[in-house]
Amino acid sequence: MTGNALQTREKAHFNLGKFLSNNAIIILILFLALVVGFTTQNFFKGRNFVNLLLNMSPRFIIACGVSGCLITKGTDLSAGRQVGLAACLSGILLQQITYEARMLPWLPDIPMPLALLIVVAVMAVFGAVNGCVIAFLKVPPFIATLGMQTIVYGLCSIITNNQPLGSYKESYLTVAKGDLFGVPFLAIFAVLIGIFFYFLYNKTRHGKYMYAIGGNEHAAQVAGVNVKASLIRIYILASCMYAIGGFLMGAKAGGASTNTGNGYELEAIAACTIGGVSTNGGVGRVSGILLGVLVFEILKICLQFLNVDPAYTYVAQGLVIIVAVALDLRKYLAKK
């Protein structure tokens, strides 16, 4: 009995060490949040938590879109630029009719739900192109989406003529400012998307195929999975999430420009990786994505409360991305 108890304690100790190493970034950033909270004023105020929730909501939706690409051993470097284009398209469709400098003065008054559907449909085309290039032409996702990133940015510059957008309809701005029984609309969007992705990833054939492709694409194909169709669906769904994220970002900011969404793809990839979505494919949960987004946003808020220069903030975020991917690779190599 004594020997068995000793083995049990050693195993528990080993598991604790493994847990600490696998979640080092999360633990360190949460520890930083506690330090900042007890050494600065207003960190634990309700308004700060509301701002955290509002910032997290669209980024969580964007990260959900990227997660499917990562789970299948891919990526999407065009995510940020697609978010920016979606925000600009939403702004063009939902500017006030009476605004003299309206981008498209001939455009009729478009209801907000219809504008969202139009933006989602347009962005889905870019996702379909990404998916087809990756699935049929066998272009590595890194290269295919990098090219799409440049294309989308160019199209956004052409459409907007590099002019900032503003003077949106009040109904559009209400999406970011409004709430339902005290719960912000942005958070409601995020919750609905999170529930949708949970069921998609865990309860549907699409989810099983996605994890199978990420685990071993050749084995999945031999088992009868239509890999090409699955990849196309994954990248279309990702772009639809970028459309919704961009739509919400535009409402939250009250404006948009060609720089909107710049770098968001790296934030999304980092959040997914921190939350346990492996860049080596086949692993990832929606709850982990939410945790990763939360931790990444807490890091940015902590740096703001510490009055860290924005330039150093980017350095810190970049280091977190590198460390997160390095830890992910470490776990992958340990399993092998």
CSV table of C-alpha atoms in Angstrom, one decimal:
chain,number,residue,atom,x,y,z
A,1,MET,CA,0.0,0.0,0.0
A,2,THR,CA,2.8,2.3,0.9
A,3,GLY,CA,4.5,1.7,-2.5
A,4,ASN,CA,1.2,2.4,-4.4
A,5,ALA,CA,0.7,5.6,-2.4
A,6,LEU,CA,4.2,6.7,-3.3
A,7,GLN,CA,3.6,6.0,-7.0
A,8,THR,CA,0.3,7.9,-6.9
A,9,ARG,CA,2.0,10.9,-5.3
A,10,GLU,CA,4.8,10.9,-7.9
A,11,LYS,CA,2.3,10.6,-10.7
A,12,ALA,CA,0.3,13.6,-9.3
A,13,HIS,CA,3.5,15.6,-8.9
A,14,PHE,CA,4.4,14.8,-12.5
A,15,ASN,CA,0.9,15.8,-13.8
A,16,LEU,CA,1.2,19.1,-11.8
A,17,GLY,CA,4.5,19.9,-13.5
A,18,LYS,CA,3.1,19.1,-16.9
A,19,PHE,CA,0.1,21.3,-16.2
A,20,LEU,CA,2.2,24.2,-15.1
A,21,SER,CA,4.5,23.9,-18.2
A,22,ASN,CA,1.7,23.5,-20.7
A,23,ASN,CA,-0.2,26.5,-19.2
A,24,ALA,CA,2.8,28.7,-18.3
A,25,ILE,CA,1.6,31.7,-20.3
A,26,ILE,CA,-1.9,31.7,-18.9
A,27,ILE,CA,-0.6,31.4,-15.3
A,28,LEU,CA,2.0,34.2,-15.8
A,29,ILE,CA,-0.5,36.6,-17.3
A,30,LEU,CA,-3.2,35.9,-14.7
A,31,PHE,CA,-0.5,36.5,-12.0
A,32,LEU,CA,0.4,39.7,-13.8
A,33,ALA,CA,-3.3,40.7,-13.7
A,34,LEU,CA,-3.4,40.1,-9.9
A,35,VAL,CA,-0.2,42.2,-9.4
A,36,VAL,CA,-1.6,45.1,-11.5
A,37,GLY,CA,-5.0,44.8,-9.9
A,38,PHE,CA,-3.6,45.3,-6.4
A,39,THR,CA,-1.0,47.9,-7.3
A,40,THR,CA,-3.1,50.2,-9.5
A,41,GLN,CA,-6.5,51.9,-9.2
A,42,ASN,CA,-9.7,51.0,-11.0
A,43,PHE,CA,-8.4,47.7,-12.4
A,44,PHE,CA,-11.0,45.6,-10.7
A,45,LYS,CA,-13.8,48.2,-11.4
A,46,GLY,CA,-16.9,47.0,-13.1
A,47,ARG,CA,-16.4,49.4,-16.1
A,48,ASN,CA,-13.0,47.8,-16.8
A,49,PHE,CA,-14.7,44.3,-16.9
A,50,VAL,CA,-17.3,45.7,-19.3
A,51,ASN,CA,-14.6,47.1,-21.6
A,52,LEU,CA,-12.8,43.7,-21.4
A,53,LEU,CA,-16.0,42.0,-22.4
A,54,LEU,CA,-16.6,44.4,-25.3
A,55,ASN,CA,-13.1,44.0,-26.6
A,56,MET,CA,-13.2,40.2,-26.3
A,57,SER,CA,-16.4,39.6,-28.1
A,58,PRO,CA,-15.5,40.4,-31.8
A,59,ARG,CA,-12.0,39.0,-31.3
A,60,PHE,CA,-13.4,35.7,-30.0
A,61,ILE,CA,-15.6,35.4,-33.1
A,62,ILE,CA,-12.5,36.1,-35.3
A,63,ALA,CA,-10.5,33.5,-33.4
A,64,CYS,CA,-13.2,30.9,-33.8
A,65,GLY,CA,-12.9,31.4,-37.6
A,66,VAL,CA,-9.1,31.0,-37.5
A,67,SER,CA,-9.3,27.9,-35.2
A,68,GLY,CA,-10.7,25.7,-37.9
A,69,CYS,CA,-7.8,26.5,-40.2
A,70,LEU,CA,-5.3,25.8,-37.4
A,71,ILE,CA,-6.9,22.5,-36.4
A,72,THR,CA,-6.5,21.2,-40.0
A,73,LYS,CA,-2.8,22.2,-39.9
A,74,GLY,CA,-3.4,25.4,-41.9
A,75,THR,CA,-3.6,29.0,-41.1
A,76,ASP,CA,-5.2,32.2,-42.4
A,77,LEU,CA,-3.0,35.2,-42.6
A,78,SER,CA,-5.7,37.1,-44.5
A,79,ALA,CA,-8.0,37.2,-41.5
A,80,GLY,CA,-7.1,40.7,-40.3
A,81,ARG,CA,-7.5,42.3,-43.7
A,82,GLN,CA,-10.8,40.5,-44.3
A,83,VAL,CA,-12.0,41.9,-41.0
A,84,GLY,CA,-11.0,45.3,-42.2
A,85,LEU,CA,-12.7,44.9,-45.6
A,86,ALA,CA,-15.9,43.6,-43.8
A,87,ALA,CA,-15.8,46.7,-41.5
A,88,CYS,CA,-15.5,49.0,-44.5
A,89,LEU,CA,-18.2,47.3,-46.5
A,90,SER,CA,-20.5,47.5,-43.5
A,91,GLY,CA,-19.7,51.2,-43.2
A,92,ILE,CA,-20.4,51.9,-46.8
A,93,LEU,CA,-23.8,50.1,-46.6
A,94,LEU,CA,-24.8,51.7,-43.4
A,95,GLN,CA,-23.8,55.3,-43.6
A,96,GLN,CA,-26.6,57.9,-42.9
A,97,ILE,CA,-28.7,58.7,-46.0
A,98,THR,CA,-28.4,62.4,-45.2
A,99,TYR,CA,-24.6,62.4,-44.9
A,100,GLU,CA,-23.2,64.7,-47.6
A,101,ALA,CA,-19.9,62.9,-48.0
A,102,ARG,CA,-21.5,59.5,-48.2
A,103,MET,CA,-19.3,57.0,-50.0
A,104,LEU,CA,-22.1,55.8,-52.4
A,105,PRO,CA,-24.7,58.6,-52.5
A,106,TRP,CA,-26.9,56.6,-54.9
A,107,LEU,CA,-27.3,53.6,-52.5
A,108,PRO,CA,-30.8,53.2,-51.1
A,109,ASP,CA,-31.4,52.9,-47.4
A,110,ILE,CA,-30.4,49.3,-46.5
A,111,PRO,CA,-31.7,47.6,-43.3
A,112,MET,CA,-29.0,46.6,-40.9
A,113,PRO,CA,-29.7,42.8,-41.0
A,114,LEU,CA,-29.6,42.8,-44.8
A,115,ALA,CA,-26.3,44.7,-44.8
A,116,LEU,CA,-24.9,42.0,-42.5
A,117,LEU,CA,-26.0,39.3,-44.8
A,118,ILE,CA,-24.5,41.1,-47.8
A,119,VAL,CA,-21.2,41.5,-46.0
A,120,VAL,CA,-21.1,37.8,-44.9
A,121,ALA,CA,-21.9,36.7,-48.5
A,122,VAL,CA,-19.2,38.8,-50.0
A,123,MET,CA,-16.6,37.7,-47.5
A,124,ALA,CA,-17.6,34.1,-48.0
A,125,VAL,CA,-16.4,34.4,-51.6
A,126,PHE,CA,-12.9,35.2,-50.3
A,127,GLY,CA,-13.0,32.2,-48.0
A,128,ALA,CA,-14.1,29.9,-50.9
A,129,VAL,CA,-11.2,31.2,-53.0
A,130,ASN,CA,-8.8,30.4,-50.1
A,131,GLY,CA,-10.2,27.0,-49.7
A,132,CYS,CA,-10.1,26.1,-53.4
A,133,VAL,CA,-6.5,27.3,-53.8
A,134,ILE,CA,-5.5,25.2,-50.8
A,135,ALA,CA,-7.6,22.1,-51.6
A,136,PHE,CA,-7.2,21.9,-55.4
A,137,LEU,CA,-4.0,23.7,-56.2
A,138,LYS,CA,-2.2,22.3,-53.1
A,139,VAL,CA,-0.8,25.7,-52.3
A,140,PRO,CA,0.4,25.8,-48.6
A,141,PRO,CA,-2.1,27.7,-46.5
A,142,PHE,CA,0.6,30.1,-45.4
A,143,ILE,CA,1.3,31.2,-49.0
A,144,ALA,CA,-2.3,31.1,-50.2
A,145,THR,CA,-3.7,33.3,-47.4
A,146,LEU,CA,-0.6,35.6,-47.5
A,147,GLY,CA,-1.5,36.3,-51.1
A,148,MET,CA,-5.1,36.8,-50.2
A,149,GLN,CA,-4.1,39.2,-47.5
A,150,THR,CA,-2.5,41.5,-50.0
A,151,ILE,CA,-5.4,41.1,-52.5
A,152,VAL,CA,-8.0,42.0,-49.9
A,153,TYR,CA,-6.0,45.0,-48.7
A,154,GLY,CA,-5.7,46.2,-52.3
A,155,LEU,CA,-9.4,45.8,-52.9
A,156,CYS,CA,-10.2,47.6,-49.7
A,157,SER,CA,-8.0,50.5,-50.7
A,158,ILE,CA,-9.7,50.7,-54.1
A,159,ILE,CA,-13.3,50.5,-52.7
A,160,THR,CA,-12.7,53.1,-50.1
A,161,ASN,CA,-10.3,55.2,-52.1
A,162,ASN,CA,-8.2,55.2,-48.8
A,163,GLN,CA,-10.8,57.4,-47.2
A,164,PRO,CA,-12.0,56.8,-43.6
A,165,LEU,CA,-15.6,56.0,-43.1
A,166,GLY,CA,-18.0,57.4,-40.5
A,167,SER,CA,-21.4,58.9,-39.9
A,168,TYR,CA,-23.2,55.6,-39.5
A,169,LYS,CA,-26.9,55.0,-38.9
A,170,GLU,CA,-27.9,54.9,-35.3
A,171,SER,CA,-29.3,51.4,-35.7
A,172,TYR,CA,-25.9,50.2,-36.6
A,173,LEU,CA,-24.1,51.9,-33.7
A,174,THR,CA,-26.7,50.5,-31.3
A,175,VAL,CA,-25.2,47.0,-32.1
A,176,ALA,CA,-22.1,48.1,-30.1
A,177,LYS,CA,-23.8,50.4,-27.6
A,178,GLY,CA,-27.0,48.6,-26.8
A,179,ASP,CA,-27.7,45.8,-24.4
A,180,LEU,CA,-30.4,43.2,-23.5
A,181,PHE,CA,-31.2,43.1,-19.8
A,182,GLY,CA,-27.8,44.5,-19.1
A,183,VAL,CA,-25.9,42.2,-21.3
A,184,PRO,CA,-24.2,44.0,-24.2
A,185,PHE,CA,-25.3,43.0,-27.7
A,186,LEU,CA,-21.6,42.3,-28.6
A,187,ALA,CA,-21.4,39.7,-25.9
A,188,ILE,CA,-24.7,38.1,-27.1
A,189,PHE,CA,-23.2,37.8,-30.6
A,190,ALA,CA,-20.1,36.1,-29.1
A,191,VAL,CA,-22.1,33.7,-27.0
A,192,LEU,CA,-24.3,32.6,-29.9
A,193,ILE,CA,-21.2,32.1,-32.1
A,194,GLY,CA,-19.5,30.2,-29.3
A,195,ILE,CA,-22.5,27.9,-28.9
A,196,PHE,CA,-22.7,27.3,-32.6
A,197,PHE,CA,-19.0,26.4,-32.8
A,198,TYR,CA,-19.2,24.1,-29.8
A,199,PHE,CA,-21.9,22.0,-31.5
A,200,LEU,CA,-20.2,22.2,-34.9
A,201,TYR,CA,-16.9,21.0,-33.5
A,202,ASN,CA,-18.3,18.3,-31.1
A,203,LYS,CA,-21.6,17.2,-32.4
A,204,THR,CA,-21.5,17.2,-36.2
A,205,ARG,CA,-19.8,15.2,-38.9
A,206,HIS,CA,-18.1,18.3,-40.1
A,207,GLY,CA,-16.3,18.6,-36.7
A,208,LYS,CA,-15.2,15.0,-36.8
A,209,TYR,CA,-13.9,15.4,-40.3
A,210,MET,CA,-12.0,18.5,-39.3
A,211,TYR,CA,-10.2,16.9,-36.5
A,212,ALA,CA,-9.5,13.8,-38.6
A,213,ILE,CA,-7.9,15.9,-41.3
A,214,GLY,CA,-5.8,17.7,-38.7
A,215,GLY,CA,-4.7,14.5,-37.2
A,216,ASN,CA,-3.7,12.7,-40.4
A,217,GLU,CA,-5.0,14.0,-43.7
A,218,HIS,CA,-4.0,10.9,-45.7
A,219,ALA,CA,-5.7,8.6,-43.2
A,220,ALA,CA,-8.8,10.7,-43.2
A,221,GLN,CA,-9.0,10.6,-47.0
A,222,VAL,CA,-8.5,6.8,-47.0
A,223,ALA,CA,-11.3,6.6,-44.4
A,224,GLY,CA,-13.7,8.3,-46.9
A,225,VAL,CA,-13.5,11.9,-45.7
A,226,ASN,CA,-13.9,14.4,-48.6
A,227,VAL,CA,-10.9,16.4,-47.6
A,228,LYS,CA,-11.2,19.0,-50.4
A,229,ALA,CA,-14.9,19.8,-49.6
A,230,SER,CA,-14.2,20.0,-45.9
A,231,LEU,CA,-11.3,22.4,-46.3
A,232,ILE,CA,-13.3,24.7,-48.5
A,233,ARG,CA,-16.2,24.7,-46.0
A,234,ILE,CA,-13.7,25.5,-43.2
A,235,TYR,CA,-12.2,28.5,-45.0
A,236,ILE,CA,-15.7,29.8,-46.0
A,237,LEU,CA,-16.9,29.5,-42.4
A,238,ALA,CA,-13.7,31.4,-41.3
A,239,SER,CA,-14.4,34.3,-43.7
A,240,CYS,CA,-18.0,34.4,-42.5
A,241,MET,CA,-16.7,34.9,-39.0
A,242,TYR,CA,-14.3,37.6,-40.2
A,243,ALA,CA,-17.4,39.3,-41.8
A,244,ILE,CA,-19.3,39.2,-38.5
A,245,GLY,CA,-16.2,40.3,-36.5
A,246,GLY,CA,-15.6,43.2,-38.9
A,247,PHE,CA,-19.3,44.2,-38.8
A,248,LEU,CA,-19.1,44.4,-35.0
A,249,MET,CA,-15.8,46.1,-35.0
A,250,GLY,CA,-17.1,48.8,-37.3
A,251,ALA,CA,-20.1,49.4,-35.0
A,252,LYS,CA,-17.9,49.5,-31.9
A,253,ALA,CA,-15.4,52.0,-33.4
A,254,GLY,CA,-18.1,54.1,-35.1
A,255,GLY,CA,-15.9,54.2,-38.2
A,256,ALA,CA,-13.5,52.1,-40.4
A,257,SER,CA,-10.5,52.5,-42.7
A,258,THR,CA,-8.1,50.4,-44.6
A,259,ASN,CA,-6.1,49.9,-41.4
A,260,THR,CA,-9.0,48.4,-39.5
A,261,GLY,CA,-8.2,44.8,-38.6
A,262,ASN,CA,-4.4,45.1,-39.2
A,263,GLY,CA,-2.6,42.4,-37.3
A,264,TYR,CA,-5.8,40.8,-36.0
A,265,GLU,CA,-4.9,37.5,-37.6
A,266,LEU,CA,-1.8,37.3,-35.3
A,267,GLU,CA,-3.8,38.0,-32.2
A,268,ALA,CA,-6.3,35.4,-33.2
A,269,ILE,CA,-3.6,32.8,-33.9
A,270,ALA,CA,-1.9,33.6,-30.6
A,271,ALA,CA,-5.2,33.4,-28.7
A,272,CYS,CA,-6.0,30.0,-30.2
A,273,THR,CA,-2.5,28.7,-29.5
A,274,ILE,CA,-2.6,30.0,-25.9
A,275,GLY,CA,-6.0,28.3,-25.5
A,276,GLY,CA,-4.7,24.9,-26.6
A,277,VAL,CA,-5.5,24.9,-30.4
A,278,SER,CA,-2.4,23.2,-31.8
A,279,THR,CA,-0.7,24.6,-34.8
A,280,ASN,CA,0.2,21.0,-35.6
A,281,GLY,CA,-3.4,20.2,-36.1
A,282,GLY,CA,-6.1,17.9,-34.7
A,283,VAL,CA,-6.4,19.6,-31.3
A,284,GLY,CA,-8.6,22.4,-30.1
A,285,ARG,CA,-11.7,23.3,-28.1
A,286,VAL,CA,-14.0,26.3,-28.1
A,287,SER,CA,-13.5,26.8,-24.4
A,288,GLY,CA,-9.8,27.0,-24.9
A,289,ILE,CA,-10.2,29.6,-27.6
A,290,LEU,CA,-12.3,31.7,-25.2
A,291,LEU,CA,-9.7,31.4,-22.5
A,292,GLY,CA,-6.9,32.3,-25.0
A,293,VAL,CA,-8.7,35.5,-26.1
A,294,LEU,CA,-9.4,36.4,-22.5
A,295,VAL,CA,-5.8,36.0,-21.5
A,296,PHE,CA,-4.5,37.9,-24.5
A,297,GLU,CA,-6.9,40.8,-23.8
A,298,ILE,CA,-6.0,40.8,-20.1
A,299,LEU,CA,-2.3,41.2,-21.1
A,300,LYS,CA,-3.1,44.3,-23.2
A,301,ILE,CA,-5.2,45.8,-20.4
A,302,CYS,CA,-2.4,45.2,-17.8
A,303,LEU,CA,0.2,46.9,-20.0
A,304,GLN,CA,-2.1,49.8,-20.5
A,305,PHE,CA,-2.6,50.2,-16.7
A,306,LEU,CA,1.1,50.0,-16.3
A,307,ASN,CA,1.5,52.9,-18.8
A,308,VAL,CA,3.7,50.9,-21.0
A,309,ASP,CA,4.6,52.6,-24.3
A,310,PRO,CA,2.4,51.1,-27.1
A,311,ALA,CA,5.6,50.2,-29.0
A,312,TYR,CA,6.7,47.9,-26.1
A,313,THR,CA,3.1,46.5,-26.0
A,314,TYR,CA,3.6,45.2,-29.5
A,315,VAL,CA,7.0,43.7,-28.4
A,316,ALA,CA,5.3,41.9,-25.5
A,317,GLN,CA,2.5,40.6,-27.7
A,318,GLY,CA,5.0,39.3,-30.2
A,319,LEU,CA,6.9,37.5,-27.5
A,320,VAL,CA,3.7,35.9,-26.2
A,321,ILE,CA,3.0,34.6,-29.7
A,322,ILE,CA,6.5,33.1,-30.1
A,323,VAL,CA,6.4,31.5,-26.7
A,324,ALA,CA,2.9,30.1,-27.2
A,325,VAL,CA,3.9,28.5,-30.5
A,326,ALA,CA,7.1,27.2,-29.0
A,327,LEU,CA,5.2,25.5,-26.1
A,328,ASP,CA,2.8,24.0,-28.6
A,329,LEU,CA,5.6,22.6,-30.6
A,330,ARG,CA,7.2,21.2,-27.4
A,331,LYS,CA,4.0,19.4,-26.6
A,332,TYR,CA,3.8,18.0,-30.1
A,333,LEU,CA,7.4,16.7,-30.0
A,334,ALA,CA,6.9,15.2,-26.5
A,335,LYS,CA,3.9,13.2,-27.9
A,336,LYS,CA,6.0,12.0,-30.8
